[in-house]
């Protein structure tokens, strides 16, 4: 694995701006007090990253997030803070943590904060470079949790907010709802949500591309206790689906989702029997065929038996999810056992989103769905089948680390193919960049340590406009250029990295981003990292004179940590008795027959093919230093003789002086 290379990133922890001396591309930007970064909103249209924090919202320039462009304060009133503390909450929790930031149709920003356990929303506008609150506050109950630490999910479609959140002070009630004039929501009880943790909401726009006029889908990802598990208190990952235009039922399920279906979300890794819990989800839309859209999700697993933690990324195709949601249902039979429902499934199929066919039958809205279907829905919400990942296994599994956030960038390589590059944040502040090529396990192309101290990556946002990835932990924000290829300094390194962003520019002689180029001068070899297509280097061997029979050292230190091997006049004949291969070079005790060309090269096997890369070459000539040695011996003997002579004279002098002194004394 390559050593972490830091491309361009900025820290945000204290108000005074300081620039550290090294590493070069690191800029610190710090706040005097802890700001608790709680949400991020990417606004390519105004070139700003909007950051929700404790008691304030501020904007950072997308070009350089070390540059704070504006700030608007929104603190909780002292009465609200006092009430919060009086009700038994810790002082730290009794502030206004801004956790919801969404862009509305008119460009205003919906802002909701926990407001010392009195969740409240307002709108912000960004005009002439300044943020200003509209000042018309509305209740945020159900839109975000009261507790700043509780996980939740929210989504805005047009001007409509969807949220999945706790809805009371104690955090005991949880609802998934749509906030329109007519609120539609989940009901209470395990058939809806069973002690859930909300993770993510996604909208899939079906109506735009489906020929049968089907309604859009909203997907909710969460974890909850499994009613269907015999063992008590087992937590599992779930995916739930509702239809966007669901208005609730006419006589039953009034103001409740008539289309809420849920299924187990499987990502098989970790020890047998351990459950894997979804942490974050990113949807990659397929514009040409919505059914080929893919959800990428991070998971963690904590095996209580072995104490070993694992983490993984799984990908799910929408068409597979769709099959599960049009399949059989589970139902509770006697003695707490869950079985396939044998009840006749009514028509229209329970949980279907309204399409042209249903409209033709007079079912134009959910209010008109026949009671038989709704009665069935009221008893059955859990699908029998499990949603399994593409290829049945995770794309990536790791131990020790815990993946938190994930975003995917789609990169078109020089040959016109699309590659999904994953950026995955961990809970210890690392960022991994990974890609999977067809029929291969995912490879990590790069690993970066984002923060000086380990802290979870809480948010990742990718801007296609600037080609930068933005993100934050609780304390610091960073910016990284995902298209930077300058860390690969040679053509070989550039191609061997098999980084879809990067290609070798033969004219400028550098590794550069291929995004948006259609440049004939660039080369790439993503499938097998074939460096033979690199322009041949005109490396000249270094001429060295070695002495016969004496141990001497030929250094070879490649920049990568790939294994090195030596060859002599193009044949590998090492190690021989007169050669010792070390990691930094070759020790040789040559005879005259050892004169010739020595090549040190690195080898990497990619897909069964061996790629060799010359690090250094020596043209070795051997000479006999015996005569020199003889001369040296003579010199040593002469020197010794001289010394003896000098000593002799000195002694004589001493003796004479001594005698003289004695005589004078007498
Ligand atoms: C706010 O930040 C402090 C210091 O990092 C941390 O101890 C505290 O838990 C944070 N509060 C929230 C609500 O995240
Ligand atoms: C923006 O806000 C700053 C500080 O509050 C103020 O000095 C400046 O006049 C404002 N600019 C405009 C155009 O409103
Ligand atoms: C979209 O789906 C089509 C098949 O329907 C597939 O060929 C194409 O690669 C997909 N595009 C992306 C970006 O995944
Ligand atoms: C291709 O790259 C070279 C060198 O970077 C540049 O001079 C040339 O304009 C580029 N051509 C195109 C079509 O982009
Ligand atoms: C042998 O002689 C060459 C040239 O005179 C010299 O550079 C080299 O250091 C000598 N080697 C030894 C081991 O004395």
XYZ file of C-alpha atoms and ligand atoms in Angstrom:
736
model
C 0.000 0.000 0.000
C 1.208 3.467 -0.806
C 2.111 5.787 2.028
C -0.664 8.299 2.687
C -0.355 11.277 0.414
C -2.105 14.403 1.502
C -3.369 16.335 -1.453
C -5.046 19.432 -0.334
C -6.828 19.790 2.860
C -7.825 22.286 5.356
C -8.547 22.161 9.001
C -11.114 24.072 10.843
C -10.689 24.276 14.553
C -9.950 27.795 15.708
C -10.899 31.270 14.686
C -7.382 32.492 14.086
C -5.932 31.518 10.761
C -2.584 29.786 10.947
C -0.560 28.105 8.286
C 1.562 25.212 9.377
C 5.009 24.822 7.883
C 4.633 21.188 6.867
C 3.267 19.237 5.153
C 3.043 21.813 2.432
C -0.576 21.366 1.375
C -2.055 21.497 4.821
C -3.767 24.610 6.095
C -5.188 24.952 9.588
C -8.164 27.094 10.289
C -9.303 27.043 13.857
C -12.063 28.297 16.095
C -11.312 29.522 19.575
C -14.114 27.517 21.128
C -15.404 24.129 20.068
C -17.870 24.729 17.264
C -19.356 21.218 16.884
C -19.745 20.995 13.133
C -23.120 19.264 12.836
C -24.116 19.402 9.158
C -22.809 20.278 5.695
C -24.627 21.528 2.622
C -22.859 21.758 -0.722
C -23.986 24.728 -2.835
C -22.258 24.574 -6.199
C -24.628 27.279 -7.487
C -23.281 29.931 -5.109
C -19.815 28.397 -4.709
C -20.225 27.878 -0.971
C -20.032 25.071 1.531
C -22.681 25.805 4.155
C -21.758 24.490 7.591
C -24.168 24.003 10.478
C -22.491 24.230 13.868
C -23.270 24.941 17.505
C -25.274 28.161 17.597
C -24.342 29.291 14.101
C -24.277 28.650 10.390
C -21.350 29.785 8.266
C -20.221 29.559 4.687
C -16.817 28.587 3.325
C -15.611 29.208 -0.193
C -15.685 26.002 -2.257
C -12.460 27.040 -3.954
C -10.637 27.264 -0.653
C -12.523 26.267 2.444
C -9.957 27.942 4.661
C -11.716 31.119 3.575
C -14.783 31.818 5.708
C -17.133 33.992 3.688
C -20.000 34.691 6.082
C -21.626 33.696 9.315
C -25.042 33.897 10.927
C -25.669 33.226 14.590
C -28.594 31.380 16.054
C -28.185 30.652 19.737
C -30.782 29.175 22.041
C -32.403 31.646 24.417
C -31.313 31.477 28.031
C -34.868 30.418 29.016
C -34.716 27.468 26.642
C -31.270 26.535 27.940
C -32.418 26.753 31.561
C -35.511 24.655 30.891
C -33.339 22.096 29.110
C -31.001 21.842 32.095
C -33.909 21.871 34.528
C -35.363 18.872 32.678
C -32.178 16.994 33.418
C -30.122 17.391 30.261
C -26.368 18.054 30.392
C -25.270 21.672 29.850
C -23.360 20.567 26.738
C -26.566 19.297 25.103
C -28.546 22.452 25.850
C -27.430 24.470 22.810
C -28.701 24.966 19.306
C -26.927 22.343 17.205
C -27.743 23.056 13.543
C -28.339 19.585 12.098
C -30.621 20.175 9.100
C -29.550 22.187 6.040
C -31.487 21.752 2.790
C -31.800 23.809 -0.363
C -35.378 24.810 -1.233
C -36.674 25.517 -4.724
C -36.166 29.280 -4.388
C -32.558 28.795 -3.271
C -33.252 29.539 0.394
C -31.805 27.160 2.951
C -34.028 25.275 5.372
C -32.197 25.303 8.703
C -33.247 23.286 11.740
C -31.481 23.126 15.066
C -31.959 21.147 18.265
C -32.324 24.476 20.107
C -31.773 23.171 23.649
C -34.254 20.319 23.200
C -36.888 22.549 21.544
C -36.209 21.659 17.883
C -36.872 24.682 15.672
C -36.556 25.545 11.980
C -36.012 28.763 10.026
C -34.871 29.790 6.546
C -31.577 31.371 5.571
C -30.791 33.330 2.476
C -27.396 34.085 1.046
C -27.458 37.481 -0.605
C -24.595 39.726 -1.645
C -22.200 37.385 0.116
C -24.061 37.520 3.428
C -26.117 34.901 5.251
C -29.272 36.144 6.902
C -32.054 34.388 8.757
C -35.582 35.040 7.647
C -36.542 35.103 11.335
C -39.820 33.255 10.942
C -39.330 30.262 13.193
C -41.395 27.090 12.971
C -41.542 23.963 15.112
C -38.916 21.394 14.242
C -40.577 18.564 16.172
C -40.239 15.368 14.130
C -37.966 17.051 11.593
C -34.886 16.423 13.694
C -34.282 14.813 17.096
C -34.357 16.798 20.343
C -31.118 15.130 21.360
C -28.058 16.353 19.420
C -26.488 12.874 19.536
C -29.454 10.873 18.136
C -29.097 9.717 14.533
C -31.760 10.704 12.031
C -32.313 11.128 8.301
C -33.931 13.848 6.216
C -34.436 14.650 2.565
C -35.915 17.525 0.595
C -37.642 16.967 -2.726
C -38.697 20.250 -4.278
C -40.089 22.013 -1.220
C -41.173 18.866 0.573
C -39.276 17.617 3.613
C -39.129 13.934 4.471
C -37.705 12.971 7.841
C -37.047 9.871 9.885
C -36.429 10.952 13.431
C -37.363 10.684 17.071
C -40.268 12.994 17.784
C -40.292 13.517 21.548
C -38.076 14.804 24.339
C -37.230 11.344 25.663
C -36.491 10.021 22.189
C -38.857 7.098 22.690
C -41.090 7.787 19.693
C -39.794 7.533 16.157
C -41.590 8.396 12.932
C -40.815 8.441 9.239
C -42.924 11.215 7.779
C -43.518 13.616 4.939
C -44.108 17.199 6.034
C -46.691 18.653 3.694
C -49.917 20.391 4.648
C -51.229 16.845 4.988
C -48.581 15.004 6.970
C -48.269 11.312 6.129
C -46.316 9.128 8.503
C -45.614 5.725 9.929
C -47.746 4.440 12.782
C -46.509 3.109 16.097
C -45.599 -0.489 16.823
C -43.011 -3.050 15.715
C -44.708 -3.750 12.385
C -43.700 -0.229 11.346
C -40.460 0.505 13.162
C -39.084 -1.470 16.105
C -36.672 0.574 18.207
C -34.940 1.873 15.098
C -31.804 3.890 14.372
C -32.336 6.014 11.276
C -29.545 6.141 8.733
C -30.476 7.592 5.377
C -33.266 8.613 2.983
C -33.062 8.511 -0.839
C -35.429 9.492 -3.601
C -35.555 7.504 -6.818
C -37.256 9.365 -9.631
C -39.114 6.611 -11.383
C -41.763 8.754 -13.065
C -39.240 10.561 -15.245
C -38.097 7.443 -17.052
C -40.722 4.764 -16.483
C -43.114 4.232 -19.366
C -45.973 3.009 -17.193
C -46.210 6.303 -15.291
C -45.173 4.801 -11.972
C -44.838 7.111 -8.965
C -41.408 7.990 -7.534
C -40.031 5.939 -4.643
C -38.567 7.120 -1.359
C -36.229 4.666 0.352
C -35.401 4.651 4.038
C -32.366 2.812 5.391
C -32.303 2.024 9.087
C -31.462 -0.593 11.679
C -34.018 -2.022 14.075
C -34.809 -4.959 16.292
C -35.865 -7.956 14.250
C -39.392 -9.105 15.067
C -38.856 -12.191 12.915
C -35.813 -13.385 14.883
C -36.507 -15.928 17.587
C -33.601 -14.630 19.612
C -34.629 -11.542 21.454
C -33.142 -8.103 20.742
C -31.273 -8.910 17.546
C -30.551 -5.758 15.532
C -30.707 -5.980 11.743
C -30.367 -3.647 8.776
C -33.467 -2.720 6.829
C -34.557 -0.967 3.700
C -38.092 0.454 3.565
C -39.925 1.931 0.607
C -42.829 4.330 0.248
C -44.336 5.991 -2.821
C -43.767 9.723 -3.090
C -47.405 10.636 -3.776
C -48.835 8.442 -1.022
C -51.561 10.463 0.708
C -52.511 7.795 3.228
C -55.649 5.669 3.202
C -59.251 6.787 2.797
C -60.833 4.981 5.741
C -58.082 2.824 7.187
C -54.491 4.005 7.452
C -55.660 7.615 7.444
C -52.614 9.939 7.324
C -50.356 6.899 7.371
C -48.255 5.428 4.572
C -50.320 2.960 2.558
C -47.188 1.924 0.695
C -44.705 1.299 3.530
C -42.893 -1.998 2.942
C -39.681 -3.123 4.572
C -37.153 -5.878 4.004
C -33.962 -7.126 5.556
C -30.820 -5.687 3.980
C -28.092 -8.276 3.850
C -24.349 -7.658 3.578
C -22.669 -10.966 4.369
C -19.300 -10.614 6.099
C -17.985 -11.101 9.589
C -18.533 -14.129 11.757
C -21.401 -16.488 11.102
C -24.452 -15.365 13.004
C -23.212 -11.827 13.583
C -25.386 -9.088 12.170
C -24.086 -6.346 10.008
C -25.411 -2.853 10.547
C -25.780 -0.248 7.818
C -23.973 3.055 8.497
C -24.411 5.188 5.387
C -25.879 4.941 1.900
C -25.094 6.670 -1.389
C -27.308 6.344 -4.469
C -25.790 6.287 -7.952
C -28.598 7.144 -10.365
C -28.596 5.544 -13.783
C -30.029 8.126 -16.122
C -30.708 5.695 -18.958
C -32.431 3.051 -16.842
C -33.583 3.810 -13.301
C -33.805 0.097 -12.461
C -30.038 -0.093 -12.882
C -29.460 2.586 -10.264
C -27.258 1.310 -7.445
C -27.159 1.935 -3.707
C -23.702 1.732 -2.127
C -23.779 1.211 1.623
C -21.214 0.939 4.412
C -21.686 -1.625 7.163
C -20.049 -2.498 10.435
C -20.179 -5.714 12.373
C -19.322 -6.226 15.983
C -18.984 -9.815 16.854
C -19.553 -10.090 20.575
C -18.002 -13.552 20.662
C -14.620 -12.805 19.095
C -14.489 -9.084 19.910
C -13.222 -8.541 16.389
C -14.700 -5.720 14.370
C -15.093 -5.778 10.623
C -16.463 -3.330 8.139
C -17.627 -3.559 4.532
C -19.198 -1.894 1.512
C -22.103 -3.604 -0.248
C -23.863 -2.484 -3.434
C -27.515 -3.119 -4.285
C -29.231 -2.867 -7.617
C -32.626 -1.211 -7.618
C -34.104 -3.965 -9.804
C -33.156 -6.555 -7.140
C -34.734 -4.438 -4.401
C -37.840 -4.063 -6.533
C -38.146 -7.847 -6.869
C -38.047 -8.252 -3.088
C -40.779 -5.637 -2.657
C -43.066 -7.382 -5.114
C -42.548 -10.785 -3.505
C -44.085 -12.677 -0.607
C -44.713 -11.332 2.896
C -43.840 -12.635 6.326
C -46.519 -12.892 8.943
C -46.566 -13.853 12.593
C -48.044 -17.306 13.026
C -48.704 -18.802 16.445
C -46.070 -18.924 19.223
C -44.065 -15.907 17.998
C -42.901 -17.660 14.858
C -42.709 -15.748 11.615
C -43.659 -17.507 8.411
C -44.554 -16.816 4.817
C -48.016 -15.324 4.674
C -50.506 -17.683 3.088
C -53.219 -15.065 2.855
C -54.351 -14.310 -0.681
C -52.652 -11.188 -1.902
C -55.250 -8.671 -3.003
C -55.108 -6.561 -6.123
C -53.686 -3.980 -6.586
C -50.619 -5.589 -5.074
C -50.039 -4.298 -1.530
C -47.573 -1.461 -1.381
C -47.516 -0.850 -5.152
C -46.833 2.662 -6.277
C -49.592 4.032 -8.461
C -49.010 3.605 -12.192
C -51.005 4.089 -15.392
C -52.635 0.675 -15.073
C -53.967 1.451 -11.599
C -55.063 4.898 -12.726
C -57.026 3.254 -15.556
C -58.789 1.137 -12.922
C -59.790 4.297 -11.085
C -57.110 4.175 -8.362
C -55.732 7.651 -8.977
C -54.469 8.284 -5.437
C -53.740 6.180 -2.375
C -57.022 7.477 -0.898
C -58.785 5.309 -3.466
C -56.825 2.099 -2.867
C -59.396 -0.661 -2.123
C -59.898 -1.475 1.541
C -58.945 -5.097 0.976
C -55.455 -4.087 -0.067
C -55.158 -1.655 2.835
C -56.341 -4.267 5.324
C -53.676 -6.607 4.042
C -51.092 -3.801 4.287
C -52.078 -3.162 7.871
C -51.034 -6.701 8.786
C -48.094 -7.203 6.461
C -45.165 -4.869 6.086
C -42.179 -7.178 6.229
C -41.090 -8.915 3.041
C -40.060 -12.554 3.115
C -37.063 -12.180 0.834
C -33.873 -10.459 1.846
C -32.228 -7.754 -0.283
C -28.853 -9.201 -1.217
C -25.893 -7.327 -2.696
C -24.816 -7.490 -6.339
C -22.707 -10.675 -6.804
C -23.905 -11.838 -3.379
C -20.927 -10.481 -1.483
C -19.432 -7.192 -0.304
C -17.335 -5.077 -2.641
C -14.826 -4.429 0.102
C -14.213 -5.886 3.569
C -11.714 -4.667 6.132
C -10.840 -5.425 9.709
C -9.874 -3.040 12.494
C -11.330 0.028 10.748
C -14.980 1.064 10.871
C -16.379 2.645 7.735
C -18.648 5.615 8.325
C -19.557 7.755 5.294
C -19.415 6.895 1.613
C -19.700 8.839 -1.647
C -19.216 7.593 -5.181
C -17.780 9.461 -8.128
C -18.330 8.231 -11.655
C -15.206 8.590 -13.711
C -15.018 8.118 -17.465
C -11.672 6.634 -18.403
C -9.887 7.385 -21.692
C -11.499 4.335 -23.331
C -14.939 5.789 -22.551
C -15.863 3.290 -19.828
C -17.502 4.394 -16.592
C -15.869 3.537 -13.279
C -17.369 3.970 -9.835
C -14.743 5.315 -7.480
C -15.634 4.991 -3.814
C -14.536 7.493 -1.182
C -15.044 5.995 2.231
C -14.527 7.775 5.539
C -13.717 5.845 8.691
C -14.497 6.505 12.321
C -10.813 7.113 12.991
C -10.467 9.902 10.428
C -9.100 8.065 7.403
C -10.305 8.377 3.857
C -10.025 5.417 1.513
C -10.317 5.656 -2.220
C -11.280 2.357 -3.815
C -12.377 1.091 -7.197
C -13.577 -2.276 -8.434
C -12.940 -3.383 -11.966
C -15.138 -6.035 -13.539
C -14.469 -9.473 -12.157
C -11.918 -8.261 -9.627
C -12.085 -7.551 -5.931
C -12.071 -3.862 -5.093
C -8.683 -2.289 -4.728
C -7.789 0.579 -2.458
C -6.000 3.096 -4.639
C -5.186 5.528 -1.925
C -5.464 6.045 1.807
C -5.320 9.428 3.473
C -5.215 10.362 7.100
C -7.544 13.335 7.215
C -7.037 14.618 10.734
C -4.117 14.821 13.096
C -6.084 13.143 15.864
C -8.390 10.194 15.206
C -12.007 11.352 14.902
C -14.951 10.021 12.912
C -15.646 11.372 9.436
C -19.222 12.597 9.874
C -19.960 13.966 6.456
C -18.680 13.673 2.881
C -19.869 15.797 -0.073
C -18.533 15.556 -3.583
C -18.724 18.501 -5.943
C -18.694 17.501 -9.593
C -18.258 21.144 -10.483
C -15.049 21.740 -8.557
C -13.845 18.117 -8.569
C -13.286 18.418 -4.841
C -14.394 16.261 -1.968
C -15.501 18.160 1.143
C -16.097 16.666 4.531
C -15.929 17.148 8.234
C -15.633 15.553 11.601
C -17.157 17.133 14.668
C -14.282 19.635 14.873
C -12.585 19.974 11.508
C -13.487 20.373 7.872
C -11.358 19.373 4.920
C -11.202 19.703 1.167
C -9.434 17.299 -1.183
C -8.917 17.447 -4.917
C -10.016 13.997 -6.061
C -8.607 14.511 -9.544
C -5.069 15.243 -8.398
C -2.605 12.854 -10.038
C 0.628 14.643 -9.196
C 1.600 12.052 -6.590
C 2.492 9.671 -9.430
C 5.767 11.017 -10.720
C 6.665 8.491 -13.417
C 4.701 6.906 -16.241
C 5.156 3.495 -14.629
C 3.790 4.659 -11.277
C 0.945 6.435 -13.052
C -0.154 3.324 -14.938
C 0.541 0.802 -12.203
C -1.711 2.741 -9.817
C -4.671 1.901 -12.126
C -6.388 5.029 -10.896
C -9.311 5.822 -13.243
C -8.736 9.561 -12.715
C -5.144 9.484 -13.887
C -3.345 8.975 -17.168
C 0.165 9.668 -18.448
C 0.391 12.744 -20.623
C 3.164 11.887 -23.071
C 3.618 15.439 -24.268
C 3.814 17.170 -20.919
C 5.593 14.136 -19.449
C 3.409 14.005 -16.335
C 0.612 12.076 -14.708
C -2.564 14.116 -15.106
C -6.318 13.887 -14.638
C -8.204 12.368 -17.569
C -11.504 13.928 -16.454
C -12.884 15.952 -19.308
C -9.909 15.323 -21.597
C -10.106 13.650 -24.947
C -6.453 14.089 -25.476
C -4.611 11.832 -27.852
C -1.410 12.373 -25.954
C -2.643 10.543 -22.849
C -2.349 6.847 -22.044
C -3.981 4.675 -19.368
C -3.967 0.961 -18.612
C -6.689 0.320 -16.056
C -7.260 -3.365 -16.738
C -3.785 -4.691 -16.204
C -1.480 -1.767 -15.463
C 0.623 -2.561 -18.516
C 3.622 -0.268 -18.286
C 5.061 -1.528 -21.576
C 3.001 1.182 -23.263
C 4.982 3.814 -21.382
C 7.482 5.726 -23.488
C 10.828 3.944 -23.111
C 13.074 5.818 -20.810
C 16.589 6.631 -21.924
C 18.155 5.580 -18.654
C 21.921 5.083 -18.937
C 23.675 2.567 -16.699
C 26.035 3.972 -14.088
C 29.665 2.890 -14.709
C 31.320 1.545 -11.550
C 34.794 0.146 -10.921
C 34.871 -2.643 -8.365
C 37.954 -4.189 -6.819
C 38.665 -7.821 -7.245
C 37.701 -9.957 -4.276
C 36.644 -7.096 -1.944
C 33.072 -6.854 -0.619
C 31.416 -3.811 -2.189
C 27.876 -2.402 -2.277
C 25.646 -1.526 -5.243
C 22.674 0.481 -3.882
C 19.097 0.078 -5.212
C 16.238 1.770 -3.368
C 12.946 1.928 -5.287
C 10.380 4.558 -4.302
C 7.686 1.923 -3.961
C 7.933 -0.870 -1.455
C 7.557 -3.577 -4.085
C 10.092 -6.427 -3.875
C 13.266 -5.913 -5.947
C 15.247 -8.430 -7.925
C 18.652 -8.260 -9.600
C 19.778 -9.616 -12.908
C 23.237 -9.880 -14.422
C 23.656 -9.349 -18.147
C 19.932 -10.111 -18.460
C 20.026 -13.461 -16.698
C 19.053 -13.965 -13.097
C 21.900 -15.754 -11.359
C 21.530 -14.438 -7.848
C 22.147 -15.134 -5.089
C 25.535 -16.731 -5.676
C 28.219 -17.254 -3.047
C 29.844 -13.937 -3.989
C 26.498 -12.030 -3.906
C 24.265 -11.017 -1.022
C 20.934 -9.393 -1.946
C 19.696 -6.897 0.643
C 16.570 -4.752 0.521
C 18.641 -1.614 -0.155
C 21.095 -3.120 -2.608
C 23.545 -5.845 -3.550
C 26.773 -6.780 -1.776
C 29.247 -8.196 -4.260
C 32.709 -9.700 -3.830
C 33.581 -9.888 -7.498
C 35.891 -12.013 -9.599
C 36.925 -10.896 -13.106
C 33.997 -12.829 -14.625
C 31.552 -10.624 -12.701
C 32.113 -7.631 -14.958
C 28.970 -6.716 -16.906
C 25.537 -5.108 -16.681
C 23.683 -5.360 -13.376
C 19.985 -4.426 -13.380
C 17.891 -3.837 -10.261
C 14.158 -3.918 -10.912
C 10.827 -4.094 -9.087
C 8.281 -6.714 -9.991
C 4.540 -6.570 -9.581
C 2.130 -9.276 -10.622
C -1.171 -7.907 -11.916
C -3.728 -10.438 -13.106
C -1.033 -13.089 -13.523
C 1.179 -10.827 -15.631
C 4.524 -9.767 -14.253
C 5.371 -6.097 -14.704
C 9.041 -5.236 -14.345
C 10.382 -1.776 -13.804
C 14.064 -0.929 -13.831
C 15.173 1.055 -10.789
C 18.874 1.361 -11.621
C 21.528 -0.241 -13.822
C 25.265 -0.593 -13.200
C 27.931 -1.293 -15.809
C 30.493 -3.003 -13.583
C 34.188 -3.106 -14.363
C 36.599 -5.086 -12.209
C 40.112 -4.036 -11.336
C 42.897 -5.581 -9.332
C 43.932 -3.355 -6.389
C 46.685 -5.767 -5.275
C 49.455 -3.445 -6.461
C 47.851 -0.599 -4.545
C 47.660 -2.811 -1.515
C 51.348 -3.701 -1.868
C 52.236 -0.007 -2.057
C 50.125 0.583 0.996
C 52.008 -2.151 2.887
C 55.343 -0.547 1.995
C 53.988 2.830 3.113
C 52.871 1.403 6.438
C 56.242 -0.256 7.031
C 58.087 2.978 6.152
C 55.831 4.979 8.472
C 56.440 2.509 11.295
C 60.189 2.723 10.750
C 60.102 6.532 10.803
C 58.100 6.517 14.025
C 60.611 4.193 15.698
C 63.432 6.491 14.642
C 61.693 9.606 16.016
C 60.947 7.829 19.304
C 64.586 6.768 19.563
C 65.794 10.350 19.137
C 63.261 11.691 21.621
C 64.367 9.171 24.209
C 68.028 10.062 23.636
C 67.248 13.760 24.149
C 65.374 13.024 27.365
C 68.205 10.898 28.663
C 70.825 13.583 27.873
C 68.736 16.341 29.519
C 68.158 14.193 32.549
C 71.868 13.553 32.938
C 72.648 17.299 32.474
C 70.127 18.231 35.145
C 71.571 15.668 37.545
C 75.085 17.076 37.027
C 73.920 20.676 37.667
C 72.142 19.661 40.861
C 75.256 17.973 42.056
C -19.284 19.191 20.969
O -17.870 19.126 20.957
C -17.313 18.702 22.174
C -15.799 18.812 22.046
O -15.374 18.194 20.890
C -17.769 17.282 22.486
O -17.265 16.855 23.720
C -19.301 17.246 22.520
O -19.720 15.913 22.693
C -19.861 17.798 21.223
N -21.302 17.879 21.316
C -22.101 17.363 20.390
C -23.542 17.513 20.615
O -21.690 16.793 19.399
C -22.537 41.805 4.987
O -22.331 41.673 6.401
C -21.281 42.464 6.888
C -21.072 42.130 8.340
O -22.255 41.821 8.962
C -21.606 43.925 6.659
O -20.540 44.729 7.121
C -21.819 44.149 5.176
O -22.224 45.488 4.945
C -22.862 43.215 4.626
N -22.923 43.362 3.185
C -24.070 43.537 2.549
C -23.962 43.728 1.072
O -25.146 43.503 3.089
C -26.934 2.259 -16.812
O -27.558 1.061 -17.189
C -27.130 0.543 -18.418
C -27.966 -0.686 -18.699
O -29.293 -0.377 -18.597
C -25.661 0.193 -18.343
O -25.211 -0.285 -19.596
C -24.884 1.442 -17.971
O -23.528 1.108 -17.777
C -25.432 2.019 -16.689
N -24.782 3.276 -16.443
C -24.169 3.531 -15.287
C -23.587 4.868 -15.159
O -24.112 2.730 -14.391
C -3.489 17.831 -25.444
O -2.471 18.072 -24.459
C -1.461 18.952 -24.902
C -0.415 19.015 -23.853
O -0.982 19.022 -22.596
C -2.072 20.321 -25.206
O -1.080 21.184 -25.669
C -3.158 20.151 -26.253
O -3.815 21.376 -26.435
C -4.184 19.114 -25.801
N -5.130 18.872 -26.863
C -6.437 18.798 -26.640
C -7.269 18.518 -27.840
O -6.933 18.936 -25.540
C 40.795 0.104 -6.007
O 41.353 1.080 -6.844
C 40.410 2.060 -7.338
C 41.145 2.973 -8.307
O 42.481 3.137 -7.927
C 39.802 2.814 -6.160
O 38.830 3.786 -6.623
C 39.128 1.858 -5.228
O 38.619 2.540 -4.073
C 40.133 0.763 -4.786
N 39.427 -0.217 -3.966
C 39.896 -0.671 -2.800
C 39.011 -1.641 -2.115
O 40.936 -0.282 -2.340
